[in-house]
Coordinates of C-alpha atoms in Angstrom, one line a residue:
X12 CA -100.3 11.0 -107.2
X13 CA -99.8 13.7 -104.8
X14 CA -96.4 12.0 -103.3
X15 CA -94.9 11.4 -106.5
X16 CA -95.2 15.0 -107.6
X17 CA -93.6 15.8 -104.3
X18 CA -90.9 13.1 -104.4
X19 CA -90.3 14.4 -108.5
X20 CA -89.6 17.9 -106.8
X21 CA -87.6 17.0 -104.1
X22 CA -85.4 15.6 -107.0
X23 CA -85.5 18.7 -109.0
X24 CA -84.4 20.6 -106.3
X25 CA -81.6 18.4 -105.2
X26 CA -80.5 18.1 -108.6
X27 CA -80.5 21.6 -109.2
X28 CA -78.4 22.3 -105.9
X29 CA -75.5 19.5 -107.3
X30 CA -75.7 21.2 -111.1
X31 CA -75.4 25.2 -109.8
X32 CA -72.5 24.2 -107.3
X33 CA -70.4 21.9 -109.4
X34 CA -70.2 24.1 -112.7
X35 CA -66.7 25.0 -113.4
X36 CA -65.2 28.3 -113.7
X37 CA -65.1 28.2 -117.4
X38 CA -69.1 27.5 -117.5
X39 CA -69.9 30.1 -115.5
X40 CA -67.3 32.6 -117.6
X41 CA -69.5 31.2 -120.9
X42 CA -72.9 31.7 -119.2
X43 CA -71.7 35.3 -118.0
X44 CA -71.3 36.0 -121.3
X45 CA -73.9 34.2 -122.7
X46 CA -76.9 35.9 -124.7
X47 CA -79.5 32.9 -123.4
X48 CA -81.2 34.1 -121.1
X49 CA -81.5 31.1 -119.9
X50 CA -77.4 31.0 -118.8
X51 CA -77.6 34.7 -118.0
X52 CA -80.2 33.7 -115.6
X53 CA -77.6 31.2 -113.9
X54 CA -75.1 33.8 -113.8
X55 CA -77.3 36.0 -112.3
X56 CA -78.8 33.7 -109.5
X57 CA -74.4 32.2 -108.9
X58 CA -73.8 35.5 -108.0
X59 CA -75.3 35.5 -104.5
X60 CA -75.0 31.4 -103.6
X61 CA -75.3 31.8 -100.1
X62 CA -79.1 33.0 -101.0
X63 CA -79.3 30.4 -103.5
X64 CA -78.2 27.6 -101.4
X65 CA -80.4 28.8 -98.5
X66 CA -83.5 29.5 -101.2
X67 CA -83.0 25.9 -102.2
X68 CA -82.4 23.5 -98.9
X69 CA -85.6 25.2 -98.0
X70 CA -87.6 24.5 -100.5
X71 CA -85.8 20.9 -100.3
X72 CA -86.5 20.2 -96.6
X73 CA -90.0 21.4 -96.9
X74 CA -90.9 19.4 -100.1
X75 CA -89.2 16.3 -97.7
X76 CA -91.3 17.4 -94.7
X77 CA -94.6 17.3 -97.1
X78 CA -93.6 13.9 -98.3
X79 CA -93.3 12.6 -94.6
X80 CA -96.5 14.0 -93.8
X81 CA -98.2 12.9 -96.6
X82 CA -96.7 9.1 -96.2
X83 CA -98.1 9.6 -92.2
X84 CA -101.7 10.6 -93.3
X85 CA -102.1 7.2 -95.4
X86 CA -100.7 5.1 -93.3
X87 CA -103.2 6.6 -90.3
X88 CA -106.1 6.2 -93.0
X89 CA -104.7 2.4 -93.7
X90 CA -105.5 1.2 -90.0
X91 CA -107.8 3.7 -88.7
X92 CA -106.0 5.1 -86.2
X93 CA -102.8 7.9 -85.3
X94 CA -101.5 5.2 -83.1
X95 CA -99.8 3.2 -84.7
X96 CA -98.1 -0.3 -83.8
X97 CA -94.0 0.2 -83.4
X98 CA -93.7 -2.2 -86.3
X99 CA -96.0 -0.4 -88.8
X100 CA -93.9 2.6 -87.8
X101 CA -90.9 1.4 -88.5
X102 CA -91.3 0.2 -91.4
X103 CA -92.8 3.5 -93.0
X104 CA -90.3 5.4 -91.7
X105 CA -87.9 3.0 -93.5
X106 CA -89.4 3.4 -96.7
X107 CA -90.1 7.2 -96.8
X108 CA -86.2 7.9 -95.7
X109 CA -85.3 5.2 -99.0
X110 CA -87.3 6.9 -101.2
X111 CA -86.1 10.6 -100.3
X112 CA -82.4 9.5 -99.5
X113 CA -82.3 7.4 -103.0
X114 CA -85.1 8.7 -105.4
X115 CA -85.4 12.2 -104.1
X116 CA -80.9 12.8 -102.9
X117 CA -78.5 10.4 -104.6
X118 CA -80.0 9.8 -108.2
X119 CA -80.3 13.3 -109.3
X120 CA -77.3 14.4 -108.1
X121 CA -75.7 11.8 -109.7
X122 CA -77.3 12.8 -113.0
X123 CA -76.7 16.4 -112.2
X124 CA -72.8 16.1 -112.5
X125 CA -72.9 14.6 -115.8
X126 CA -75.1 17.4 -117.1
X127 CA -75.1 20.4 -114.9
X128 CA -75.5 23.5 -116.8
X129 CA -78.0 21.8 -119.0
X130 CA -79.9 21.1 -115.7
X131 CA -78.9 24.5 -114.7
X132 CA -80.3 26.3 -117.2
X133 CA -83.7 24.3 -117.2
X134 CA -84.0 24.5 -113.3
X135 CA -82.8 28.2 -113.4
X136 CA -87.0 30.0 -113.8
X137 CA -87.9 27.8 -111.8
X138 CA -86.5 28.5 -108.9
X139 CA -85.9 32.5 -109.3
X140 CA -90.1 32.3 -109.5
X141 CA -90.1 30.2 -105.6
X142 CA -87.5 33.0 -104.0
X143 CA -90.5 35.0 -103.7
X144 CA -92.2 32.1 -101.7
X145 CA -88.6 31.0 -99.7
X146 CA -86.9 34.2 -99.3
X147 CA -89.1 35.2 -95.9
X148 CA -87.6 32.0 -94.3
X149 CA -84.3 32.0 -96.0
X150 CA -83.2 35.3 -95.5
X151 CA -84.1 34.9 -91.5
X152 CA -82.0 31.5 -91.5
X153 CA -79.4 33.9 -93.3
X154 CA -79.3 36.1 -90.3
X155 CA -79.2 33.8 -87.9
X156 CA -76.3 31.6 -89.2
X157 CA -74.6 35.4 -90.2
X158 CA -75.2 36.1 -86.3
X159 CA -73.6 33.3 -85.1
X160 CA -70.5 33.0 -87.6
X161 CA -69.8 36.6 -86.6
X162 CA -69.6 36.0 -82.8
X163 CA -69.2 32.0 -81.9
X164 CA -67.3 30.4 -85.1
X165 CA -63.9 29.8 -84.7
X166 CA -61.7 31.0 -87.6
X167 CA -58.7 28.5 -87.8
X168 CA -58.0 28.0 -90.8
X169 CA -57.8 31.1 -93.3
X170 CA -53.9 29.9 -94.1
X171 CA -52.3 32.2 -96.8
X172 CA -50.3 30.2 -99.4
X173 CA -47.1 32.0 -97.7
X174 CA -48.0 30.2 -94.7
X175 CA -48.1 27.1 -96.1
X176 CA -44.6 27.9 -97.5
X177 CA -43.6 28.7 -94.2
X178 CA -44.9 25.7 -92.7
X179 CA -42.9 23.5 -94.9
X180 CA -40.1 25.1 -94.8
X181 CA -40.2 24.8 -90.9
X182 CA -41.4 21.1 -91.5
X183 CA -37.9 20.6 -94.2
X184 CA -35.6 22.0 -92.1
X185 CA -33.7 18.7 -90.7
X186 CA -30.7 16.9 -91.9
X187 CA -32.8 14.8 -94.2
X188 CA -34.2 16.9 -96.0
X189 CA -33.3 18.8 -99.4
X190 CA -33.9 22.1 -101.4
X191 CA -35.3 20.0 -104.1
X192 CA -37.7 17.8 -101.6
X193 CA -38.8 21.6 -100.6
X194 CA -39.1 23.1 -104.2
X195 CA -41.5 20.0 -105.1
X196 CA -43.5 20.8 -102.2
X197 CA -43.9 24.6 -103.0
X198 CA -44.8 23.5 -106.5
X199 CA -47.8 21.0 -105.3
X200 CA -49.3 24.1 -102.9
X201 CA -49.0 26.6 -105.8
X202 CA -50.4 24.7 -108.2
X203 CA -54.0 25.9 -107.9
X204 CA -52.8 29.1 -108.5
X205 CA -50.4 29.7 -111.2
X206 CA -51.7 30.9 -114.8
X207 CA -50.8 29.9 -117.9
X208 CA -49.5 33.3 -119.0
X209 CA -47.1 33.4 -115.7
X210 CA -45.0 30.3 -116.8
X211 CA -45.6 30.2 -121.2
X212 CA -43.1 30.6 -123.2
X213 CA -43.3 34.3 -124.5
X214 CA -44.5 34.9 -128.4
X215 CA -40.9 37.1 -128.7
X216 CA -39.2 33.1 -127.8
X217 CA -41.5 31.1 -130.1
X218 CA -40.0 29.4 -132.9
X219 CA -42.3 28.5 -135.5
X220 CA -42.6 27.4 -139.4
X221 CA -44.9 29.6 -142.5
X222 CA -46.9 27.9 -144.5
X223 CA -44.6 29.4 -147.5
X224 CA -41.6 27.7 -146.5
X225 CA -40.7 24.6 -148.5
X226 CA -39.6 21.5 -147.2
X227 CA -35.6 21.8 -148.0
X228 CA -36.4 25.1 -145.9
X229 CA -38.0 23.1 -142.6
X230 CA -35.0 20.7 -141.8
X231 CA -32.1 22.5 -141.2
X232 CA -34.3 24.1 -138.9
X233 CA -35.9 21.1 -137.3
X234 CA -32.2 19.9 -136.8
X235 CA -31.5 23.3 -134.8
X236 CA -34.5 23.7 -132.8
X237 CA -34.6 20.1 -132.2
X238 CA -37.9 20.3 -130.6
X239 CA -40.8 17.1 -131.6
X240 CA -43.9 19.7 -132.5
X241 CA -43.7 23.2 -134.2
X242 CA -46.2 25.7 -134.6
X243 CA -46.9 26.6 -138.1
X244 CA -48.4 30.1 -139.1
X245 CA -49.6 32.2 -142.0
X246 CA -49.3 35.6 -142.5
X247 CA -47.8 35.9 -139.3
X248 CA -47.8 34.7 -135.7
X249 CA -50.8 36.0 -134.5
X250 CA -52.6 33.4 -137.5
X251 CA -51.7 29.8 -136.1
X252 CA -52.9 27.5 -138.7
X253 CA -51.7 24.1 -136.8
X254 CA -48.8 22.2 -135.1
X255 CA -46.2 19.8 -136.9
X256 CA -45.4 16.7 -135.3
X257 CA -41.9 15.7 -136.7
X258 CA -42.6 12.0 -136.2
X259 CA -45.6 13.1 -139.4
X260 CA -43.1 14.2 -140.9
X261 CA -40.3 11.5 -140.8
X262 CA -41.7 9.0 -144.0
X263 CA -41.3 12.4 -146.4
X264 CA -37.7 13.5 -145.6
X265 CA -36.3 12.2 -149.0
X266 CA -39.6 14.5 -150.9
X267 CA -39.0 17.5 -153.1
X268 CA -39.4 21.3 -152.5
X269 CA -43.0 21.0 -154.3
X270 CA -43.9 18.0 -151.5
X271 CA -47.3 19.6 -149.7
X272 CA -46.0 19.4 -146.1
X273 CA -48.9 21.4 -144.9
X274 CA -51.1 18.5 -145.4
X275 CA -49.7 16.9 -141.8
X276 CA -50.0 19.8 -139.5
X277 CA -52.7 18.8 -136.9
X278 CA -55.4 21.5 -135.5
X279 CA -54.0 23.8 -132.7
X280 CA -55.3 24.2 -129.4
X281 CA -55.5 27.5 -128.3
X282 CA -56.2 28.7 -124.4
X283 CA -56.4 31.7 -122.2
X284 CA -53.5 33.8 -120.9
X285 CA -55.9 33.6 -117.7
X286 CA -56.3 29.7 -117.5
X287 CA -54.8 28.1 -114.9
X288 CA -52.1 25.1 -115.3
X289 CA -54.6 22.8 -112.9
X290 CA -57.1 23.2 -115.8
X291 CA -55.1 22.9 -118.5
X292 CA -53.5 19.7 -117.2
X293 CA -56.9 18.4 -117.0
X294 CA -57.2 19.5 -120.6
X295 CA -54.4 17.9 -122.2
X296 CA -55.1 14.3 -120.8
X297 CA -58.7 14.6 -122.2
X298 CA -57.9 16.3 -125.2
X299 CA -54.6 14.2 -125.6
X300 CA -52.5 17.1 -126.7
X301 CA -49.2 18.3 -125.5
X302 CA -48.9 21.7 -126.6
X303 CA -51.2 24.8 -126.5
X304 CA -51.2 27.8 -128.3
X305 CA -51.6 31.2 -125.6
X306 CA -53.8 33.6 -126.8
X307 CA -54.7 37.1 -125.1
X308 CA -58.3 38.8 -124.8
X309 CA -57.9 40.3 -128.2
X310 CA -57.5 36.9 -129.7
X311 CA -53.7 37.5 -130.5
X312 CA -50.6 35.1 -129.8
X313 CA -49.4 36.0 -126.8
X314 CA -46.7 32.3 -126.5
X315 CA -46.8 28.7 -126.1
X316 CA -47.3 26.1 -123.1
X317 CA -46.7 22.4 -123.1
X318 CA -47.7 19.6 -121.0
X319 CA -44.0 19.0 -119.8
X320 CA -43.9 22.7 -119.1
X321 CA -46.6 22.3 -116.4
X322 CA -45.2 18.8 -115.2
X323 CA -41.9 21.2 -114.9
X324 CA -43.6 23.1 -112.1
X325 CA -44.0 20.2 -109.3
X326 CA -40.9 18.0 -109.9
X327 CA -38.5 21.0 -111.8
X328 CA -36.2 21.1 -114.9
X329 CA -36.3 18.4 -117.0
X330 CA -33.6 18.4 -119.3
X331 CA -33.2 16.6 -122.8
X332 CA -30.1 15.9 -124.9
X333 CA -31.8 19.1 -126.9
X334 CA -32.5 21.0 -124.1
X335 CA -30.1 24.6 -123.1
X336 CA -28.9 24.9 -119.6
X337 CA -29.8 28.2 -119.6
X338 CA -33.2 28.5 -120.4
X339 CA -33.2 31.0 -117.6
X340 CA -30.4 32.7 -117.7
X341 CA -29.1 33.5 -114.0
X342 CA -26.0 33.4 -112.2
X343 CA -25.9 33.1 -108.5
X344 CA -23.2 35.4 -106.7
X345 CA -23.3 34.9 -103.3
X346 CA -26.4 33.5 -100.7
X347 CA -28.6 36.8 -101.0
X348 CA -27.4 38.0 -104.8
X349 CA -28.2 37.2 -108.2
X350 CA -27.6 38.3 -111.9
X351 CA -31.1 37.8 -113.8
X352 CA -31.4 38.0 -117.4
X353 CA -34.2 40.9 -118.2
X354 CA -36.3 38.4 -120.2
X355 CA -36.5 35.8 -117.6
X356 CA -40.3 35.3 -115.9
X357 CA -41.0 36.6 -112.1
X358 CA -42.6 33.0 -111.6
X359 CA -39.1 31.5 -112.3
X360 CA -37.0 34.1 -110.1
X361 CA -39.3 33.5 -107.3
X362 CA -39.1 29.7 -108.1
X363 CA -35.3 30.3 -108.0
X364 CA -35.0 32.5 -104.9
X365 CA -37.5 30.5 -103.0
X366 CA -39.8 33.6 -102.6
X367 CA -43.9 34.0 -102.4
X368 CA -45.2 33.8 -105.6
X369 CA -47.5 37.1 -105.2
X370 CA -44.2 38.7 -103.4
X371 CA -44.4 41.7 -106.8
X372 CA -48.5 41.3 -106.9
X373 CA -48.8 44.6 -106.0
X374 CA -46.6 46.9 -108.7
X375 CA -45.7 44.7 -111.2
X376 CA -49.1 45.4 -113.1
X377 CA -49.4 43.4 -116.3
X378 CA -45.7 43.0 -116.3
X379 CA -44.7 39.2 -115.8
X380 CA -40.5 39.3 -116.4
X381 CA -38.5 40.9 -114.7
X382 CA -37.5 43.5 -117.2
X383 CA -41.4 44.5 -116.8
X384 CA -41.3 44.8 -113.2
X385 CA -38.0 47.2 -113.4
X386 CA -39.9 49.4 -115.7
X387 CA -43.0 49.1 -113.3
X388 CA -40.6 50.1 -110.5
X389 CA -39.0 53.0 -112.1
X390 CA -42.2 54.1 -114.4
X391 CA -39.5 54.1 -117.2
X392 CA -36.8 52.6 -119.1
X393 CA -33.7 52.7 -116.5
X394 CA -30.4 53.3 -117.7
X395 CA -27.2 51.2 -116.5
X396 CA -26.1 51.7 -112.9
X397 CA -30.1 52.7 -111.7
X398 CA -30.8 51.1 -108.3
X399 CA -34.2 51.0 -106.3
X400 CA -35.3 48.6 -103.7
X401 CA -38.9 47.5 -103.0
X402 CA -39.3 45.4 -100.3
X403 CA -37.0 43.0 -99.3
X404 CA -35.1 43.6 -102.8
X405 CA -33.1 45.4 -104.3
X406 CA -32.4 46.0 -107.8
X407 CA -29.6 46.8 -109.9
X408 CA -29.9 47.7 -113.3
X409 CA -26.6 45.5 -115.1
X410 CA -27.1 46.5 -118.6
X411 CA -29.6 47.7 -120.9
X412 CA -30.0 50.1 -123.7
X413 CA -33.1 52.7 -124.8
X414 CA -35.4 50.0 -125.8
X415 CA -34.9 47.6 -122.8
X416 CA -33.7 46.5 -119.8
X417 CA -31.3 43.3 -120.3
X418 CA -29.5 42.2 -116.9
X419 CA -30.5 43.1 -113.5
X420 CA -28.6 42.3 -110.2
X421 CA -31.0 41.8 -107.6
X422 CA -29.9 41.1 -103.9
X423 CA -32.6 39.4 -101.5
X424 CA -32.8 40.5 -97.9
X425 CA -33.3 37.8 -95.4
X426 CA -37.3 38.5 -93.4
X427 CA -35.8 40.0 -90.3
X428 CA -34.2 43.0 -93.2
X429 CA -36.2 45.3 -95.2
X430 CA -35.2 47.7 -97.6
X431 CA -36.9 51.4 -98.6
X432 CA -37.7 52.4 -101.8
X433 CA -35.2 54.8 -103.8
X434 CA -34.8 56.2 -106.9

């Protein structure tokens, strides 16, 4: 009785290890703000895992230890003696390691993944009642291993994603290579790291349909657009009440201005400005969907994302016979200097000028376009003929007017130059 109980919480505790260090970000963002206190409790505990994972592998490893001991006593009690023969030994220490390895490791971390916050939210008391029993131990072990990481580890690999860059452009540079072989590689490093709202398509560029509108009133403007799903609203933008697929709407072309269109539009999907494009992917294969609807933290439409908007980022532009060439509007003057349109995104001029993607991290604020960043950069609305520099760029303001900025010339230095900042 007594080694079941111990082999049932050796596989509590390695279960509860898998579930609290495989929940995804967006668990721990809904137990954060959780009122459970059950999920509060796994915020809480997440927020210090090297404690937690040295709080647990003890408890673990002594709950295993127990079991071996225990499985030693009753075999010593079996033949009457501590000595026992080689073959007797070996084959108790071959069923002890099965039953921790299988019963006790593998099978509850295999059920943990498939429900981990449930199992993290029921495991959760329990072990914020043992710290008090593991933290003596664990927080020694904590300053041991913090001793030796500080003076004998060897830090090799803390590569910035601008070293990566570098490294493949060093890698690229041969006669066999190409800027687009290099562009898909950049893509595949940063995509990890972009967020939806650095690559939507802004709310002020969203075309969409009212539920007022009649059907005479849609297709001329389907035939325009030309785009396969539309966002349809009510009220106004910030109210998406679904997307139209135009294939739905293909068997009612010949109907009347009283046929009930609104009947076909499918429920949106909305997601985070915040998400990132890794996750969303993963989103839109399960969910099957190809569009999402980009809301901010007030629960307002801030754009639109699709799924070939996200594919767009690893193999480029993928142009359709509906599809405008100048989507991002730029002109390229000479190696260093281009013309950007105010409107067009900072993740698409540093896609275009083959810069860091965090080159503006530090000024441009909330601003995402480059419009944004000029008025970051100048702390107001510049007028024509302004120039500053930050960096290894410098800006030209093209035209604009008192509202905003609309064209700005922006030359890049090569690494070796660097400009100062001016007024």
């Amino acid at each position: 009785m007594a080694g079941f109980l111990l082999l049932l919480l050796s596989a509590l505790t390695s279960g509860a290890e898998a579930a609290f260090f495989s929940l995804s970000e967006q668990e721990i963002a809904r137990c954060k703000t959780s009122t459970k206190k059950s999920e509060l409790l796994v915020y809480s505990l997440l927020q210090q895992p090297r404690k937690l994972l040295t709080n647990i592998l003890v408890l673990n490893n002594g709950i295993n230890v127990g079991i071996i001991t225990l499985f030693a006593y009753v075999a010593w009690q079996l033949y009457g003696t501590t000595s026992l023969p080689a073959g007797a030994l070996i084959a108790c220490l071959l069923f002890v390691t099965f039953l921790i390895v299988f019963c006790g490791e593998v099978l509850p971390k295999v059920y943990a993944q498939k429900k981990r916050l449930d199992i993290a939210r029921r495991t959760a008391p329990f072990l914020r009642a043992l710290q008090t029993i593991t933290s003596p131990l664990s927080q020694l072990l904590m300053a041991i291993s913090g001793h030796i990481e500080k003076h004998y580890m060897i830090r090799g690999y803390n590569h910035t994603i601008e070293d990566l860059h570098h490294n493949l452009d060093v890698a690229l540079t041969n006669e066999d290579s190409s800027p687009e072989e290099r562009r898909i590689l950049r893509g595949v490093v940063n995509f990890g790291s972009i967020t939806v709202r650095q690559i939507m398509r802004p709310r002020i560029d969203m075309e969409a349909f009212s539920t007022s509108a009649t059907l005479p009133q849609l297709l001329p403007q389907i035939v325009k657009w030309g785009y396969s799903r539309i966002p349809v609203y009510s009220e106004s933008m910030d109210k998406i009440e679904g997307i139209l697929y135009i294939k739905d709407l293909l068997p009612y072309l010949a109907e009347t201005a009283g046929f009930n269109w609104q009947q076909l539009i499918r429920p949106p999907f909305f997601v985070p400005e915040t998400q990132r494009i890794s996750d969303l992917f993963q989103d839109f294969k399960e969910k099957h969907v190809h569009m999402a609807i980009v809301v901010n933290e007030y629960g307002t439409t801030s754009g639109l994302l699709t799924l070939e908007d996200i594919v767009e980022e690893i193999v480029g532009e993928i142009n359709d016979e509906f599809d405008d060439d100048d989507d991002i509007i730029y002109s390229q003057l000479d190696e260093n200097t281009y013309i950007f349109d105010g409107k067009t995104s900072l993740h698409d001029f540093c896609k275009i000028t083959e810069v860091p993607f965090d080159a503006f991290n530090e000024v441009k604020g909330d601003n995402e376009t480059v419009a944004g960043l000029m008025l970051a950069l100048f702390s107001n609305i510049p007028r024509v003929g302004q120039a500053t520099s930050y960096g290894r760029f410098h800006f030209t303001i093209e035209s604009a007017d008192l509202k905003r900025v609309k064209r700005v010339k922006i030359n890049v230095a090569t690494k070796k130059e660097n400009y100062h900042k001016v007024g």
